[in-house]
Amino acid sequence: MVEDVNKDLKDRYCKFVSKIPTFKDKQAKLGHWEDAIKSFNLYSVKNCSQKLDIIGKIVEGSEFGFRSFYKKYFTNFLFLKDFLLARIILIGEKISGTISNNRITKYEHARALEFIKKKGLLFEYLEFIKSFGIKSEMQTIRYFYYLKNLNDVLEKQQIKGKLNFLEIGAGAGGFSLFCFKKISVFRYVIVDLPEMLGYAAYQILKYRPDLSVVYPDEFNEGLFGKENKPTVYFLLPKQIEYLPENFFNVILNFTSFSEMAPEEIIRYFSYIYKIGKQGAIFYNVNRVKQLSKKEEDGVIINNPLLFPYGNNDEILSFGTDEFHYATRTGIGVIPTMTISRIARIKSNN
Ligand SMILES: C[S@@+](CC[C@H](N)C(=O)[O-])C[C@H]1O[C@@H](n2cnc3c(N)ncnc32)[C@H](O)[C@@H]1O
């Protein structure tokens, strides 16, 4: 619970949150963080505990935040309800020879539970989320599935030791929390829009107050890489340019390039090949997305098959994302094409 967190840490977080408006890049398209804050009138709240209360509700109410389960360390049997729903739906589909196109949250969760069960990972997954004291939902299963894939690759490729991770567009930081639990991560750098960093930093404060954190205005190029304990960095999109070359072991992007303007994707790719170590793992899952643009500019479509990957990458897996198709398919619903790619990058291309 965030109430139990050390006061200095909470004060630092509150200071960071109050600076978010000053970090704003006027050009960037903003998420819903700012609106959510406005609707709770957060800027007029001076008291840090009150601020944290409000932010906690915003994060838990958002599509990316974890939802706490009040009995930490007990298996949350609430998952059974949706699991039974999945069985009923599947039996119904078998009998009728059709597929339901219900996209409500509960249904997506049910499908995801079925997916993870088929992978033989249901009980390992439930055990895993138990230690966080969170409810099972589609997003937590999705993160767990990505985590399994990543961990398998790291083991197979024998990438170990104190690892440096970079995640571009991390939502509320759920995947970073999962990685810290399973993998020996030492530095985890999150690069995101300022409003979204507020979400991620809140969840790190709540679930891993033992980790060191560095907020955007505390970032010091000279000190980076000299930390003596596991550290999470929260950096703004433009700060990626201050990260050292040939440094990161793992680079991640989940459904976040899809949302960016093509120039932004190209910019990130040029940095990835500079700051990623030779042979670093670059794992991304992204979908085809049409960006809304002014009519005179024509239509811009982000296509993950056409991202500017390096020619010398060693591709470990490249294809449609199994999880997406298992959870999003329905009658007359063709899921948006979503591509999962894991590669070892070679910088001299
Ligand atoms: C659909 S969410 C995905 C969040 C998370 N990766 C997940 O899979 O749940 C897209 C993320 O990309 C971030 N994003 C959008 N534009 C960005 C940019 N220019 N630079 C970095 N992150 C960006 C959003 O703020 C958000 O965190």
Tab-separated table of C-alpha atoms and ligand atoms in Angstrom:
chain	number	residue	atom	x	y	z
A	1	MET	CA	0.000	0.000	0.000
A	2	VAL	CA	1.292	3.392	-0.922
A	3	GLU	CA	0.389	4.757	2.550
A	4	ASP	CA	3.166	2.621	4.045
A	5	VAL	CA	5.832	4.027	1.744
A	6	ASN	CA	8.580	6.202	3.181
A	7	LYS	CA	7.569	9.896	3.343
A	8	ASP	CA	10.605	11.176	1.410
A	9	LEU	CA	9.824	8.884	-1.507
A	10	LYS	CA	6.219	10.010	-1.548
A	11	ASP	CA	7.234	13.676	-1.407
A	12	ARG	CA	9.643	13.208	-4.304
A	13	TYR	CA	6.896	11.571	-6.346
A	14	CYS	CA	4.447	14.388	-5.553
A	15	LYS	CA	7.076	16.959	-6.551
A	16	PHE	CA	7.570	15.148	-9.838
A	17	VAL	CA	3.830	14.980	-10.533
A	18	SER	CA	3.383	18.681	-9.911
A	19	LYS	CA	6.095	19.369	-12.517
A	20	ILE	CA	4.450	17.251	-15.230
A	21	PRO	CA	2.834	20.265	-16.952
A	22	THR	CA	6.271	21.874	-17.351
A	23	PHE	CA	7.662	18.754	-19.066
A	24	LYS	CA	5.010	18.867	-21.735
A	25	ASP	CA	6.152	18.856	-25.322
A	26	LYS	CA	3.625	21.077	-27.072
A	27	GLN	CA	4.000	19.057	-30.295
A	28	ALA	CA	3.304	15.677	-28.729
A	29	LYS	CA	-0.131	14.130	-28.682
A	30	LEU	CA	-1.090	13.707	-25.038
A	31	GLY	CA	-2.659	10.765	-23.336
A	32	HIS	CA	-5.585	10.942	-20.961
A	33	TRP	CA	-3.477	11.543	-17.858
A	34	GLU	CA	-3.841	15.278	-17.967
A	35	ASP	CA	-7.601	15.185	-18.464
A	36	ALA	CA	-7.944	12.685	-15.670
A	37	ILE	CA	-5.975	14.938	-13.349
A	38	LYS	CA	-8.017	17.950	-14.336
A	39	SER	CA	-11.251	16.118	-13.702
A	40	PHE	CA	-10.100	15.467	-10.140
A	41	ASN	CA	-8.826	19.031	-9.883
A	42	LEU	CA	-5.451	17.744	-8.721
A	43	TYR	CA	-3.456	20.934	-9.179
A	44	SER	CA	-5.392	22.567	-6.363
A	45	VAL	CA	-4.566	19.667	-4.035
A	46	LYS	CA	-1.471	20.669	-2.118
A	47	ASN	CA	-1.309	17.815	0.363
A	48	CYS	CA	0.794	14.918	-0.928
A	49	SER	CA	-1.220	12.136	0.750
A	50	GLN	CA	-4.411	13.478	-0.763
A	51	LYS	CA	-2.700	13.728	-4.149
A	52	LEU	CA	-1.559	10.110	-3.896
A	53	ASP	CA	-5.073	8.996	-3.001
A	54	ILE	CA	-6.493	10.665	-6.072
A	55	ILE	CA	-3.736	9.429	-8.371
A	56	GLY	CA	-4.180	5.906	-6.988
A	57	LYS	CA	-7.819	5.997	-8.077
A	58	ILE	CA	-6.916	7.395	-11.495
A	59	VAL	CA	-4.288	4.695	-12.086
A	60	GLU	CA	-6.476	1.823	-10.856
A	61	GLY	CA	-9.347	3.124	-12.951
A	62	SER	CA	-7.229	3.305	-16.097
A	63	GLU	CA	-6.874	0.556	-18.657
A	64	PHE	CA	-3.159	0.050	-17.859
A	65	GLY	CA	-3.104	0.183	-14.070
A	66	PHE	CA	-3.170	-2.888	-11.852
A	67	ARG	CA	-6.232	-3.349	-9.674
A	68	SER	CA	-5.345	-4.381	-6.144
A	69	PHE	CA	-6.758	-7.429	-4.532
A	70	TYR	CA	-7.222	-6.835	-0.843
A	71	LYS	CA	-5.834	-10.164	0.324
A	72	LYS	CA	-2.219	-10.102	-0.753
A	73	TYR	CA	-0.534	-13.539	-0.887
A	74	PHE	CA	-3.813	-15.442	-1.290
A	75	THR	CA	-4.772	-16.832	-4.649
A	76	ASN	CA	-7.437	-14.582	-6.000
A	77	PHE	CA	-10.207	-16.987	-6.866
A	78	LEU	CA	-12.188	-14.210	-8.519
A	79	PHE	CA	-10.456	-15.349	-11.713
A	80	LEU	CA	-12.639	-18.486	-11.600
A	81	LYS	CA	-15.757	-16.512	-12.562
A	82	ASP	CA	-14.198	-15.394	-15.846
A	83	PHE	CA	-12.584	-18.771	-16.329
A	84	LEU	CA	-16.003	-20.450	-16.161
A	85	LEU	CA	-17.301	-17.829	-18.547
A	86	ALA	CA	-14.568	-18.848	-21.008
A	87	ARG	CA	-15.573	-22.515	-20.753
A	88	ILE	CA	-19.237	-21.685	-21.338
A	89	ILE	CA	-18.419	-19.491	-24.327
A	90	LEU	CA	-16.159	-22.147	-25.838
A	91	ILE	CA	-18.742	-24.896	-25.417
A	92	GLY	CA	-21.361	-22.592	-26.971
A	93	GLU	CA	-19.009	-21.893	-29.865
A	94	LYS	CA	-18.345	-25.574	-30.432
A	95	ILE	CA	-22.052	-26.445	-30.460
A	96	SER	CA	-23.051	-23.555	-32.720
A	97	GLY	CA	-19.929	-23.654	-34.909
A	98	THR	CA	-19.536	-19.894	-34.507
A	99	ILE	CA	-17.319	-17.560	-32.548
A	100	SER	CA	-18.575	-14.893	-30.194
A	101	ASN	CA	-17.544	-11.359	-31.000
A	102	ASN	CA	-18.108	-10.023	-27.523
A	103	ARG	CA	-15.298	-7.578	-26.731
A	104	ILE	CA	-16.251	-6.663	-23.176
A	105	THR	CA	-13.427	-6.676	-20.645
A	106	LYS	CA	-14.720	-9.757	-18.877
A	107	TYR	CA	-14.852	-11.676	-22.132
A	108	GLU	CA	-11.309	-10.670	-23.110
A	109	HIS	CA	-10.144	-11.791	-19.700
A	110	ALA	CA	-11.963	-15.099	-20.123
A	111	ARG	CA	-10.292	-15.660	-23.498
A	112	ALA	CA	-6.891	-14.736	-22.086
A	113	LEU	CA	-7.330	-17.210	-19.216
A	114	GLU	CA	-8.172	-19.909	-21.720
A	115	PHE	CA	-5.069	-18.973	-23.722
A	116	ILE	CA	-2.705	-19.149	-20.764
A	117	LYS	CA	-4.267	-22.446	-19.674
A	118	LYS	CA	-3.687	-23.929	-23.116
A	119	LYS	CA	-0.034	-22.887	-22.799
A	120	GLY	CA	0.105	-24.889	-19.554
A	121	LEU	CA	0.922	-21.730	-17.612
A	122	LEU	CA	-2.297	-20.980	-15.722
A	123	PHE	CA	-1.107	-22.008	-12.252
A	124	GLU	CA	2.333	-20.501	-12.657
A	125	TYR	CA	0.609	-17.272	-13.727
A	126	LEU	CA	-1.766	-17.241	-10.743
A	127	GLU	CA	1.107	-17.856	-8.368
A	128	PHE	CA	3.061	-15.055	-10.009
A	129	ILE	CA	0.376	-12.378	-9.685
A	130	LYS	CA	-0.457	-13.489	-6.146
A	131	SER	CA	2.736	-11.922	-4.848
A	132	PHE	CA	1.657	-8.537	-6.253
A	133	GLY	CA	-1.763	-8.678	-4.612
A	134	ILE	CA	-3.473	-7.756	-7.884
A	135	LYS	CA	-6.515	-8.972	-9.758
A	136	SER	CA	-6.133	-11.086	-12.848
A	137	GLU	CA	-7.178	-9.392	-16.063
A	138	MET	CA	-6.415	-9.494	-19.738
A	139	GLN	CA	-3.498	-7.049	-19.409
A	140	THR	CA	-1.826	-8.972	-16.568
A	141	ILE	CA	-2.020	-12.181	-18.618
A	142	ARG	CA	-0.651	-10.369	-21.664
A	143	TYR	CA	2.303	-9.036	-19.688
A	144	PHE	CA	2.915	-12.465	-18.163
A	145	TYR	CA	2.941	-14.052	-21.618
A	146	TYR	CA	5.443	-11.474	-22.940
A	147	LEU	CA	7.526	-12.008	-19.822
A	148	LYS	CA	7.658	-15.770	-20.409
A	149	ASN	CA	8.712	-15.228	-24.022
A	150	LEU	CA	11.397	-12.768	-23.022
A	151	ASN	CA	12.709	-14.895	-20.195
A	152	ASP	CA	12.915	-17.964	-22.445
A	153	VAL	CA	14.901	-15.998	-25.010
A	154	LEU	CA	17.283	-14.589	-22.392
A	155	GLU	CA	17.901	-18.080	-21.037
A	156	LYS	CA	18.384	-19.635	-24.476
A	157	GLN	CA	20.705	-16.852	-25.587
A	158	GLN	CA	22.496	-16.963	-22.223
A	159	ILE	CA	22.050	-13.287	-21.566
A	160	LYS	CA	22.414	-12.895	-17.821
A	161	GLY	CA	23.940	-10.799	-15.063
A	162	LYS	CA	22.821	-7.350	-14.032
A	163	LEU	CA	20.797	-6.384	-17.063
A	164	ASN	CA	19.975	-2.957	-18.466
A	165	PHE	CA	16.459	-2.625	-19.878
A	166	LEU	CA	14.918	0.121	-21.972
A	167	GLU	CA	11.166	0.237	-22.533
A	168	ILE	CA	9.701	2.847	-24.857
A	169	GLY	CA	6.047	3.618	-24.066
A	170	ALA	CA	5.453	1.624	-20.895
A	171	GLY	CA	1.897	2.608	-19.937
A	172	ALA	CA	1.568	2.256	-16.163
A	173	GLY	CA	4.861	0.331	-15.919
A	174	GLY	CA	3.217	-3.068	-15.315
A	175	PHE	CA	5.683	-4.921	-17.498
A	176	SER	CA	8.675	-3.421	-15.687
A	177	LEU	CA	7.240	-4.673	-12.376
A	178	PHE	CA	6.886	-8.168	-13.832
A	179	CYS	CA	10.458	-8.066	-15.177
A	180	PHE	CA	11.930	-7.041	-11.817
A	181	LYS	CA	10.227	-10.063	-10.271
A	182	LYS	CA	11.504	-12.684	-12.700
A	183	ILE	CA	14.666	-11.365	-14.362
A	184	SER	CA	17.854	-9.921	-12.867
A	185	VAL	CA	17.220	-6.383	-14.052
A	186	PHE	CA	19.535	-3.723	-12.675
A	187	ARG	CA	18.537	-0.609	-14.606
A	188	TYR	CA	15.132	-0.183	-16.173
A	189	VAL	CA	14.733	2.951	-18.229
A	190	ILE	CA	11.191	3.941	-19.181
A	191	VAL	CA	10.858	6.532	-21.923
A	192	ASP	CA	7.338	7.876	-22.260
A	193	LEU	CA	5.205	10.985	-22.482
A	194	PRO	CA	5.296	12.937	-19.200
A	195	GLU	CA	1.681	12.232	-18.238
A	196	MET	CA	2.165	8.514	-18.655
A	197	LEU	CA	5.408	8.570	-16.621
A	198	GLY	CA	3.162	9.727	-13.770
A	199	TYR	CA	1.221	6.466	-14.019
A	200	ALA	CA	4.290	4.246	-14.202
A	201	ALA	CA	6.092	6.048	-11.380
A	202	TYR	CA	3.019	5.682	-9.179
A	203	GLN	CA	2.917	1.924	-9.683
A	204	ILE	CA	6.651	1.541	-9.007
A	205	LEU	CA	6.205	3.561	-5.794
A	206	LYS	CA	3.269	1.407	-4.766
A	207	TYR	CA	4.560	-2.059	-5.664
A	208	ARG	CA	8.364	-1.652	-5.444
A	209	PRO	CA	9.247	1.195	-3.091
A	210	ASP	CA	12.580	-0.565	-2.489
A	211	LEU	CA	13.817	0.359	-5.987
A	212	SER	CA	15.723	3.598	-6.569
A	213	VAL	CA	13.944	5.949	-8.909
A	214	VAL	CA	15.118	8.857	-11.031
A	215	TYR	CA	12.589	11.331	-12.428
A	216	PRO	CA	13.135	13.323	-15.638
A	217	ASP	CA	14.517	16.477	-14.012
A	218	GLU	CA	16.809	14.448	-11.724
A	219	PHE	CA	18.499	12.683	-14.625
A	220	ASN	CA	22.248	13.235	-14.689
A	221	GLU	CA	24.163	11.892	-17.668
A	222	GLY	CA	27.387	11.719	-15.649
A	223	LEU	CA	25.857	9.595	-12.894
A	224	PHE	CA	23.957	7.262	-15.192
A	225	GLY	CA	25.489	3.783	-15.089
A	226	LYS	CA	27.140	4.354	-11.689
A	227	GLU	CA	24.172	3.322	-9.539
A	228	ASN	CA	24.796	0.838	-6.746
A	229	LYS	CA	21.263	-0.515	-6.470
A	230	PRO	CA	18.506	-1.471	-8.915
A	231	THR	CA	17.111	1.708	-10.394
A	232	VAL	CA	14.165	2.727	-12.522
A	233	TYR	CA	14.559	5.807	-14.690
A	234	PHE	CA	11.564	7.772	-15.930
A	235	LEU	CA	12.635	9.772	-18.969
A	236	LEU	CA	10.959	12.008	-21.514
A	237	PRO	CA	11.048	11.124	-25.233
A	238	LYS	CA	13.794	13.651	-25.989
A	239	GLN	CA	16.021	12.396	-23.139
A	240	ILE	CA	16.744	9.160	-24.995
A	241	GLU	CA	19.547	11.057	-26.718
A	242	TYR	CA	21.481	11.298	-23.414
A	243	LEU	CA	21.656	7.543	-22.891
A	244	PRO	CA	25.076	5.931	-23.440
A	245	GLU	CA	25.947	4.006	-26.589
A	246	ASN	CA	26.237	0.229	-26.621
A	247	PHE	CA	24.583	-0.069	-23.203
A	248	PHE	CA	21.205	-1.831	-23.133
A	249	ASN	CA	20.794	-5.620	-23.062
A	250	VAL	CA	17.051	-5.551	-23.686
A	251	ILE	CA	14.877	-3.064	-25.575
A	252	LEU	CA	11.102	-3.312	-25.431
A	253	ASN	CA	8.113	-1.752	-27.088
A	254	PHE	CA	4.589	-3.052	-26.727
A	255	THR	CA	1.821	-1.432	-28.787
A	256	SER	CA	3.455	1.931	-28.502
A	257	PHE	CA	5.258	2.493	-31.840
A	258	SER	CA	1.837	1.904	-33.428
A	259	GLU	CA	0.654	5.152	-31.822
A	260	MET	CA	3.532	7.333	-32.952
A	261	ALA	CA	4.092	9.489	-36.001
A	262	PRO	CA	6.422	7.790	-38.526
A	263	GLU	CA	9.201	10.377	-37.893
A	264	GLU	CA	9.077	9.499	-34.189
A	265	ILE	CA	9.404	5.784	-34.948
A	266	ILE	CA	12.416	6.464	-37.172
A	267	ARG	CA	13.971	8.626	-34.449
A	268	TYR	CA	13.552	5.864	-31.850
A	269	PHE	CA	14.955	3.211	-34.177
A	270	SER	CA	18.080	5.262	-34.845
A	271	TYR	CA	18.701	5.456	-31.074
A	272	ILE	CA	17.873	1.804	-30.466
A	273	TYR	CA	20.677	0.713	-32.795
A	274	LYS	CA	23.089	3.121	-31.066
A	275	ILE	CA	22.319	2.549	-27.398
A	276	GLY	CA	21.503	-1.161	-27.666
A	277	LYS	CA	24.448	-3.449	-26.998
A	278	GLN	CA	25.753	-5.500	-29.884
A	279	GLY	CA	23.469	-8.566	-29.767
A	280	ALA	CA	20.888	-6.929	-27.492
A	281	ILE	CA	17.391	-8.374	-27.486
A	282	PHE	CA	14.863	-6.107	-29.173
A	283	TYR	CA	11.321	-7.357	-28.508
A	284	ASN	CA	8.357	-5.467	-29.884
A	285	VAL	CA	4.688	-6.235	-30.440
A	286	ASN	CA	2.860	-3.697	-32.569
A	287	ARG	CA	-0.247	-3.510	-34.664
A	288	VAL	CA	-1.156	-1.890	-37.941
A	289	LYS	CA	-2.710	1.420	-37.126
A	290	GLN	CA	-4.111	4.219	-39.199
A	291	LEU	CA	-3.182	7.539	-37.660
A	292	SER	CA	-5.772	10.262	-37.768
A	293	LYS	CA	-4.330	13.122	-39.730
A	294	LYS	CA	-5.619	16.253	-41.370
A	295	GLU	CA	-7.333	15.375	-44.639
A	296	GLU	CA	-4.850	17.303	-46.766
A	297	ASP	CA	-1.974	15.167	-45.425
A	298	GLY	CA	-3.584	11.942	-46.634
A	299	VAL	CA	-3.722	8.737	-44.641
A	300	ILE	CA	-0.727	7.566	-42.644
A	301	ILE	CA	-0.592	3.923	-41.703
A	302	ASN	CA	1.863	2.466	-39.224
A	303	ASN	CA	2.782	-0.995	-40.370
A	304	PRO	CA	5.042	-3.009	-38.053
A	305	LEU	CA	6.279	-5.089	-40.989
A	306	LEU	CA	7.773	-1.931	-42.446
A	307	PHE	CA	9.538	-0.575	-39.367
A	308	PRO	CA	13.129	0.469	-40.138
A	309	TYR	CA	14.844	-2.611	-38.714
A	310	GLY	CA	18.561	-3.087	-39.260
A	311	ASN	CA	19.579	-5.449	-42.068
A	312	ASN	CA	21.930	-7.483	-39.913
A	313	ASP	CA	19.519	-8.324	-37.101
A	314	GLU	CA	19.433	-11.947	-36.107
A	315	ILE	CA	15.725	-12.669	-36.028
A	316	LEU	CA	14.662	-15.068	-33.276
A	317	SER	CA	10.927	-14.912	-33.924
A	318	PHE	CA	8.789	-12.838	-36.249
A	319	GLY	CA	5.081	-13.355	-36.883
A	320	THR	CA	1.567	-12.594	-35.765
A	321	ASP	CA	1.147	-12.190	-32.010
A	322	GLU	CA	-0.544	-15.338	-30.708
A	323	PHE	CA	-2.015	-13.674	-27.652
A	324	HIS	CA	-3.681	-10.918	-29.653
A	325	TYR	CA	-5.368	-13.345	-32.034
A	326	ALA	CA	-6.446	-15.700	-29.259
A	327	THR	CA	-8.150	-12.927	-27.323
A	328	ARG	CA	-9.500	-10.615	-30.038
A	329	THR	CA	-11.009	-12.920	-32.635
A	330	GLY	CA	-14.799	-12.929	-33.053
A	331	ILE	CA	-17.619	-13.268	-35.585
A	332	GLY	CA	-17.054	-10.784	-38.363
A	333	VAL	CA	-14.151	-9.385	-36.357
A	334	ILE	CA	-10.767	-9.710	-37.951
A	335	PRO	CA	-8.297	-8.565	-35.330
A	336	THR	CA	-5.999	-5.764	-36.426
A	337	MET	CA	-2.772	-7.264	-37.734
A	338	THR	CA	-0.433	-7.442	-34.765
A	339	ILE	CA	3.152	-8.476	-35.208
A	340	SER	CA	5.513	-9.814	-32.594
A	341	ARG	CA	9.228	-9.661	-33.338
A	342	ILE	CA	12.177	-10.709	-31.223
A	343	ALA	CA	15.659	-10.178	-32.586
A	344	ARG	CA	19.277	-9.759	-31.557
A	345	ILE	CA	20.283	-6.427	-32.955
A	346	LYS	CA	23.574	-5.760	-34.678
A	347	SER	CA	24.416	-2.081	-34.600
A	348	ASN	CA	26.690	-1.779	-37.644
A	349	ASN	CA	24.002	-1.959	-40.292
B	1	LIG	C1	-1.168	1.590	-26.013
B	1	LIG	S1	-0.087	2.169	-24.784
B	1	LIG	C2	0.853	0.716	-24.432
B	1	LIG	C3	1.361	0.697	-23.036
B	1	LIG	C4	2.110	-0.593	-22.645
B	1	LIG	N1	3.302	-0.751	-23.438
B	1	LIG	C5	1.219	-1.794	-22.777
B	1	LIG	O1	1.469	-2.623	-23.670
B	1	LIG	O2	0.292	-1.938	-21.985
B	1	LIG	C6	1.016	3.185	-25.680
B	1	LIG	C7	2.110	3.821	-24.852
B	1	LIG	O3	2.966	4.559	-25.747
B	1	LIG	C8	3.233	5.813	-25.154
B	1	LIG	N2	3.658	6.787	-26.173
B	1	LIG	C9	2.904	7.410	-27.099
B	1	LIG	N3	3.682	8.252	-27.820
B	1	LIG	C10	4.952	8.150	-27.335
B	1	LIG	C11	6.210	8.748	-27.666
B	1	LIG	N4	6.326	9.638	-28.624
B	1	LIG	N5	7.307	8.366	-26.970
B	1	LIG	C12	7.224	7.446	-25.976
B	1	LIG	N6	6.060	6.860	-25.624
B	1	LIG	C13	4.945	7.200	-26.286
B	1	LIG	C14	1.911	6.149	-24.454
B	1	LIG	O4	2.048	7.201	-23.533
B	1	LIG	C15	1.609	4.810	-23.808
B	1	LIG	O5	2.353	4.610	-22.625
